[in-house]
CSV table of C-alpha atoms in Angstrom, one decimal:
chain,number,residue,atom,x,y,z
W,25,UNK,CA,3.8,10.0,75.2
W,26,UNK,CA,5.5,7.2,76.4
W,27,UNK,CA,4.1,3.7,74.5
W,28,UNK,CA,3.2,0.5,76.5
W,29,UNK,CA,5.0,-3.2,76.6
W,30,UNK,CA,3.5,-4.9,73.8
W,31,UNK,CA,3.2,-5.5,70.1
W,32,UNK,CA,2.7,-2.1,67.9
W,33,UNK,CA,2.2,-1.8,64.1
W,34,UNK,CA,3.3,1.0,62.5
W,35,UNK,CA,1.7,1.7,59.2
W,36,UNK,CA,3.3,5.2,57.5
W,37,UNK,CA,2.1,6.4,53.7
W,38,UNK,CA,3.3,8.4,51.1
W,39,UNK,CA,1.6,10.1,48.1
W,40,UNK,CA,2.7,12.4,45.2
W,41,UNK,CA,1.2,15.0,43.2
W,42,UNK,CA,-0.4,12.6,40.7
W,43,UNK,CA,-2.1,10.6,43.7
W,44,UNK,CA,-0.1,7.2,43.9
W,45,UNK,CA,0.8,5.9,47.4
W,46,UNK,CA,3.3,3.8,49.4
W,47,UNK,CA,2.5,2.2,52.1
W,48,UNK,CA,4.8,0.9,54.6
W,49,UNK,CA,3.9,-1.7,57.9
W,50,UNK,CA,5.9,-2.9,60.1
W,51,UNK,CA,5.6,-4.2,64.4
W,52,UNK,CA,7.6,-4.4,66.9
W,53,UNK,CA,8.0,-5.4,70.8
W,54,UNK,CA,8.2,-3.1,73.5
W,55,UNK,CA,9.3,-5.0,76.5
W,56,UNK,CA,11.1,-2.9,79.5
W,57,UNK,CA,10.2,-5.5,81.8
W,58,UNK,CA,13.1,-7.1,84.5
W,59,UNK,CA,13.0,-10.5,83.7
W,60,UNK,CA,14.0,-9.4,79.7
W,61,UNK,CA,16.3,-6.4,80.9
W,62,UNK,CA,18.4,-8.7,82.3
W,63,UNK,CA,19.3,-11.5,79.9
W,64,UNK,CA,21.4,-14.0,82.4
W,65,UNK,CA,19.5,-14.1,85.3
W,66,UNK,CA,22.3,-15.6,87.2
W,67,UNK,CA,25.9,-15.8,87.0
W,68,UNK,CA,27.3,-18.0,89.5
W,69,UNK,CA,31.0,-17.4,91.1
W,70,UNK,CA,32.5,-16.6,94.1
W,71,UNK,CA,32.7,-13.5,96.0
W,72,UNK,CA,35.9,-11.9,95.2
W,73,UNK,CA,38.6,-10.7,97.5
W,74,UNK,CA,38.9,-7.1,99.0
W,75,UNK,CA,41.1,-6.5,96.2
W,76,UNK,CA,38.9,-7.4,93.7
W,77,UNK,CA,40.0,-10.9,92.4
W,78,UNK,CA,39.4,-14.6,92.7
W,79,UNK,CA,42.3,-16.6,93.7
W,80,UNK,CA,42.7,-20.9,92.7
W,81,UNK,CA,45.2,-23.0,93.1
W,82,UNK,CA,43.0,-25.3,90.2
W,83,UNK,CA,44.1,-25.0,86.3
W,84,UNK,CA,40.8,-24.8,85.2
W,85,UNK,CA,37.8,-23.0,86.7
W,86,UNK,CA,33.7,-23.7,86.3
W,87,UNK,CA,31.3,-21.2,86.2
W,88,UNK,CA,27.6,-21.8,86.3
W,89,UNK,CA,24.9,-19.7,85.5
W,90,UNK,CA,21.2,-19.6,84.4
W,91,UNK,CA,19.4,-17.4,81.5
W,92,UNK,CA,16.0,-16.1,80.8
W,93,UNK,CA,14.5,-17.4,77.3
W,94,UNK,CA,15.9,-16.2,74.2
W,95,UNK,CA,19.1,-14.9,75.3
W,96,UNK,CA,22.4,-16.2,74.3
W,97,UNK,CA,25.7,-16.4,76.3
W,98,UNK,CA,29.5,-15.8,75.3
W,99,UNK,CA,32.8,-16.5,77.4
W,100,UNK,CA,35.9,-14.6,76.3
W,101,UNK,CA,34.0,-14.5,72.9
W,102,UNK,CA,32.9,-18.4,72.7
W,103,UNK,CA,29.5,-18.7,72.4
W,104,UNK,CA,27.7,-21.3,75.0
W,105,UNK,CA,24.8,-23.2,74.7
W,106,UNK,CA,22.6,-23.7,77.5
W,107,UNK,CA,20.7,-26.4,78.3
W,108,UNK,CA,16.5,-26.6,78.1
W,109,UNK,CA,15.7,-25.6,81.2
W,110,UNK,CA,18.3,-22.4,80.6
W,111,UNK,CA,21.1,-23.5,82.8
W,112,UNK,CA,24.9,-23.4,82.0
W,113,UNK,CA,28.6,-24.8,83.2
W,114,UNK,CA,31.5,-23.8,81.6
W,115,UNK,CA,34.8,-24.7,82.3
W,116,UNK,CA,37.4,-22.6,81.5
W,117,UNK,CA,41.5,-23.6,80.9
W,118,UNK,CA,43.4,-20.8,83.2
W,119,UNK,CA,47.3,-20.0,82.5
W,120,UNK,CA,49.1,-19.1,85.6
W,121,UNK,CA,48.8,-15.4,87.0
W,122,UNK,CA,45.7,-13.3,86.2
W,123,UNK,CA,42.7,-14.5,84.2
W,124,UNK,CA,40.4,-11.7,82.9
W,125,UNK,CA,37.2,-13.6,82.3
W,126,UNK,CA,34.6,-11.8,79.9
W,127,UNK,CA,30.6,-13.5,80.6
W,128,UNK,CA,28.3,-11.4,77.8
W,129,UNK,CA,24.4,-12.3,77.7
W,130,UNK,CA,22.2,-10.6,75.3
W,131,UNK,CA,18.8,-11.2,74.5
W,132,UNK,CA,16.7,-10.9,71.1
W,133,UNK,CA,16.3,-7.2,72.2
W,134,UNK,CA,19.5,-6.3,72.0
W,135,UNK,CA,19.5,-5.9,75.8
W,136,UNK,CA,23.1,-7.2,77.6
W,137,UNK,CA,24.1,-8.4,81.6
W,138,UNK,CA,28.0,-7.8,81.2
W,139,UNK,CA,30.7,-9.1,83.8
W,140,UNK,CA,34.2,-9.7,83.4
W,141,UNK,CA,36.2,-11.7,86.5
W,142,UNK,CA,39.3,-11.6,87.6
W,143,UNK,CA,41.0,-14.9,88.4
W,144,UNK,CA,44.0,-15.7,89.3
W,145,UNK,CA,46.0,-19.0,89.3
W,146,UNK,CA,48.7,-19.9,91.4
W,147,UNK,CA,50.0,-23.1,93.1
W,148,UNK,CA,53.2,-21.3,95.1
W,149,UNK,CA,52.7,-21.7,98.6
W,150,UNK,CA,53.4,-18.8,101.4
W,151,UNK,CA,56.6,-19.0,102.8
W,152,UNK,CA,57.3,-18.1,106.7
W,153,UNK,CA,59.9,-18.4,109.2
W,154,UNK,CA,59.0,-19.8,112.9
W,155,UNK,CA,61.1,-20.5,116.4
W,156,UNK,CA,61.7,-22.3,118.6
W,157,UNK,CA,62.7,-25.5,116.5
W,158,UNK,CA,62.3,-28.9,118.7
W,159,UNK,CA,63.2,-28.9,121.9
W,160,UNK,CA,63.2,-30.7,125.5
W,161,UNK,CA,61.7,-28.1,127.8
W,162,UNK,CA,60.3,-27.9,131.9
W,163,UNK,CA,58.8,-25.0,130.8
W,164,UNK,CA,54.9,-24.6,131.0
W,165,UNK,CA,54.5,-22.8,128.1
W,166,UNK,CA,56.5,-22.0,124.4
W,167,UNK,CA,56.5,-18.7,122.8
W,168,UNK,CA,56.3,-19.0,118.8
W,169,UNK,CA,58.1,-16.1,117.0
W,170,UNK,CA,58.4,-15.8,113.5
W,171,UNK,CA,57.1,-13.8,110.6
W,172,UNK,CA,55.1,-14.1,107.1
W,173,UNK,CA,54.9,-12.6,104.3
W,174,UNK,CA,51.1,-10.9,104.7
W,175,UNK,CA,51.0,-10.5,100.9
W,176,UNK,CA,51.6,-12.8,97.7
W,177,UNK,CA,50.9,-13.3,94.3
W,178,UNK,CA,47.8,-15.0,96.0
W,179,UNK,CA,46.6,-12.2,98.0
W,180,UNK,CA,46.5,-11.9,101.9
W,181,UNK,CA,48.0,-14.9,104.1
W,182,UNK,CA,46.3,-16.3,107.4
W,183,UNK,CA,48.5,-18.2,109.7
W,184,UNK,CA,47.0,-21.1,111.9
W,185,UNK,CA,48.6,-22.7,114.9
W,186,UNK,CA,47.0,-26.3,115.6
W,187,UNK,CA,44.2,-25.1,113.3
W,188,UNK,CA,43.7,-21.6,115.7
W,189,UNK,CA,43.8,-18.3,113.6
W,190,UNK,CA,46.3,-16.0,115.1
W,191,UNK,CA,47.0,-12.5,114.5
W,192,UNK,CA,50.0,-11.1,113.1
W,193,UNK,CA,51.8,-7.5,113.0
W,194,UNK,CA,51.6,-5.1,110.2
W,195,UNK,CA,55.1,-6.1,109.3
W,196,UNK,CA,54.0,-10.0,109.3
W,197,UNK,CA,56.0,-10.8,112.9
W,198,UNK,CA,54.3,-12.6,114.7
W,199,UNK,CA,54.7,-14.2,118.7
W,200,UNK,CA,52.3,-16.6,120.2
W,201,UNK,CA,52.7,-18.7,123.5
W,202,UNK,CA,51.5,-22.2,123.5
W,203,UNK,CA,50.4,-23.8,127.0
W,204,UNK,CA,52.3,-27.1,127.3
W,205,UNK,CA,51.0,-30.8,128.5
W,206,UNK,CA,53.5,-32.9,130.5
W,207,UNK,CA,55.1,-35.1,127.5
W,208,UNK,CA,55.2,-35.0,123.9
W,209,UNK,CA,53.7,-31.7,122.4
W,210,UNK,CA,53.0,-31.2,118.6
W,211,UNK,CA,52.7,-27.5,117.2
W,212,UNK,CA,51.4,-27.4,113.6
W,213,UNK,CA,52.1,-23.5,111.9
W,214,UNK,CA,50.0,-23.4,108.7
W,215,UNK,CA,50.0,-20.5,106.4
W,216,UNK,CA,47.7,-20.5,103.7
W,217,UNK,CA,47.1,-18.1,101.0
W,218,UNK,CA,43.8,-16.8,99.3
W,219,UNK,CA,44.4,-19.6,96.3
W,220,UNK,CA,44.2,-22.5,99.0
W,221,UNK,CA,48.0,-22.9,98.8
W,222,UNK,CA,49.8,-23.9,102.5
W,223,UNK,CA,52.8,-24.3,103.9
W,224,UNK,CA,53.3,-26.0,107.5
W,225,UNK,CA,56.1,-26.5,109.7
W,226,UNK,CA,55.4,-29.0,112.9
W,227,UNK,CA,57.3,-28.3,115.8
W,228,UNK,CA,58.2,-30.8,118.5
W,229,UNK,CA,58.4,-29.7,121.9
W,230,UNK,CA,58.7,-32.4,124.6
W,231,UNK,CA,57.6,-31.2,128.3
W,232,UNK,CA,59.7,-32.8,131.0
W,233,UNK,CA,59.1,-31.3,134.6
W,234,UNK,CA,59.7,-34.1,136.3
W,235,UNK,CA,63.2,-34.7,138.5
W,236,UNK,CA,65.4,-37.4,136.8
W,237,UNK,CA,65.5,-40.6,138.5
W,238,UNK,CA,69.2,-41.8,139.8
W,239,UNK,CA,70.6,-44.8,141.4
W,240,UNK,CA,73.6,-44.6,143.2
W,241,UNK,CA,75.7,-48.7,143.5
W,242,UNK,CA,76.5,-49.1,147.2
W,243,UNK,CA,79.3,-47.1,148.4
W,244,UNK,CA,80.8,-48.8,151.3
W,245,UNK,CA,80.8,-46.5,154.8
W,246,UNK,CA,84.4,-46.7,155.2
W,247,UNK,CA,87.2,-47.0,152.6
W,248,UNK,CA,91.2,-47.6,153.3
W,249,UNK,CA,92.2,-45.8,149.7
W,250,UNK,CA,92.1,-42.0,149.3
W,251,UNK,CA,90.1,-42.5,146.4
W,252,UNK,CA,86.3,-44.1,146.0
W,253,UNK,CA,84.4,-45.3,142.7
W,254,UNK,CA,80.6,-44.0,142.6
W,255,UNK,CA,78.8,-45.6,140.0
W,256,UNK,CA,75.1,-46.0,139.3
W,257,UNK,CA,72.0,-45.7,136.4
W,258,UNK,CA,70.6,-42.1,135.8
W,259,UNK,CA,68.0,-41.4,133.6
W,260,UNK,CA,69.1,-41.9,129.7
W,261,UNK,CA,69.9,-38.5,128.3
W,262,UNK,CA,70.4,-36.6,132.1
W,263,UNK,CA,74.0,-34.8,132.8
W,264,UNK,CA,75.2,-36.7,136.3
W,265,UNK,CA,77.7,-34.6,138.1
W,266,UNK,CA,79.1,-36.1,141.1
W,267,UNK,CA,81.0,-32.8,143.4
W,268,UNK,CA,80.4,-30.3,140.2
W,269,UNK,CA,82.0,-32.0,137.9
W,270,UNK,CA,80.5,-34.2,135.1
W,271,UNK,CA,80.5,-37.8,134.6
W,272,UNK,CA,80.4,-39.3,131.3
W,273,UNK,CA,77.2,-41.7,130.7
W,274,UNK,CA,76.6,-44.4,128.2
W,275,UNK,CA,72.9,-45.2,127.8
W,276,UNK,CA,72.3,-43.9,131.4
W,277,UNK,CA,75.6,-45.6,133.8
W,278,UNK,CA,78.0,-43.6,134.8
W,279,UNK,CA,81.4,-44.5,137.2
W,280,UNK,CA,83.7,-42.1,138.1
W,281,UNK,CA,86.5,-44.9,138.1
């Protein structure tokens, strides 16, 4: 039957015809419990992606970890030594693209916790297109159109506006209306990437609903020319027509003389 955890001696004999005998001894360690069966009791990293790898935007990367007594640890073939209490860090040189990371423990009984990690290293940031650029508006709102690529070398892309999530199409587009305040408005689109790379474009928009102010010089009641001068201040950077047609300003006066 099945023997228990523990130390057992075997001691096995032979003997030929004339009567001499051999004897042979030797022990060994049954030991089928957890603790042993799993020779690095922790491996700390983080949780990988959907796809099944870490992305960093960092040319090196640390892994910590902890092992039971009496086992011994090797990265990508180099052995590391823990420390007394059985802890680890190792810090490991990445080249960019995919890393393939190889973490071996093994214990005095030839037990082993395998894991290999994928990791990889890029520092390219997402790219995206957005519109409107900067602009003067009355409007109460802005509509944001655009569109990003969902996928990279870095895995999926989120897009924030003013540090808000929002969603995008399938195909990357994306559209997204922004309420305005009266005044100077500041729209930050951030994509980011699974590495921690971003990209962000700031957009300007400037809310102006209010009328622009005029003043018209005197204009006398009644003139004895067929023609009249109107002249006045409008507000710098308003169009001043006077009867439909325009009226060149400089820095807000205007004459039609």
């Amino acid at each position: 039957g099945d023997m228990a955890d523990g130390l057992h001696i075997v001691n096995a004999s032979i003997a030929d015809v004339a009567g001499n005998v051999l004897t042979y001894s030797w022990m060994f360690t049954i030991d089928t419990s957890t603790t042993l069966g799993e020779p690095a009791s922790v491996i700390e990293v983080p949780a990988a992606s959907n796809d099944g790898f870490i992305y960093t935007n960092s040319s090196t990367y640390t892994i910590h970890g902890s092992l039971n007594a009496g086992s011994h640890l090797t990265v990508n073939g180099q052995e590391i030594e823990a420390d007394a209490d059985g802890s680890f860090t190792v810090t490991i040189n990445l080249t960019a693209g995919n890393n393939i990371i190889s973490i071996l423990a093994s214990d005095n009984s030839g037990r082993t916790t395998r894991r290999d990690i994928s990791i990889v290293y890029d520092t390219t940031p997402p790219s995206f297109i957005v519109s409107p650029s900067s602009r003067l508006t009355r409007d109460s709102s802005v509509t944001l159109n655009g569109k990003i690529d969902l996928i990279t070398e870095s895995g999926a892309v989120k897009l924030t506006v003013n540090g808000r999530e929002i969603p995008t199409n399938i195909d990357g587009s994306f559209n997204y209306e922004i309420a305005l305040t009266e005044g100077e408005n500041i729209i930050s689109v951030t994509a980011t990437d699974a590495a921690g790379n971003s990209a962000t474009k700031d957009i300007r928009v400037v809310k102006d609903s209010a009328a622009p102010t005029l003043e018209i010089d005197s204009i006398p009641d009644t003139v004895s020319t067929r023609q009249i001068t109107v002249s006045g201040t409008a507000e710098p950077g308003s169009k001043v027509y006077v009867n439909g047609k325009q009226v060149i300003t400089t820095n807000g006066a205007f004459s039609t003389d």
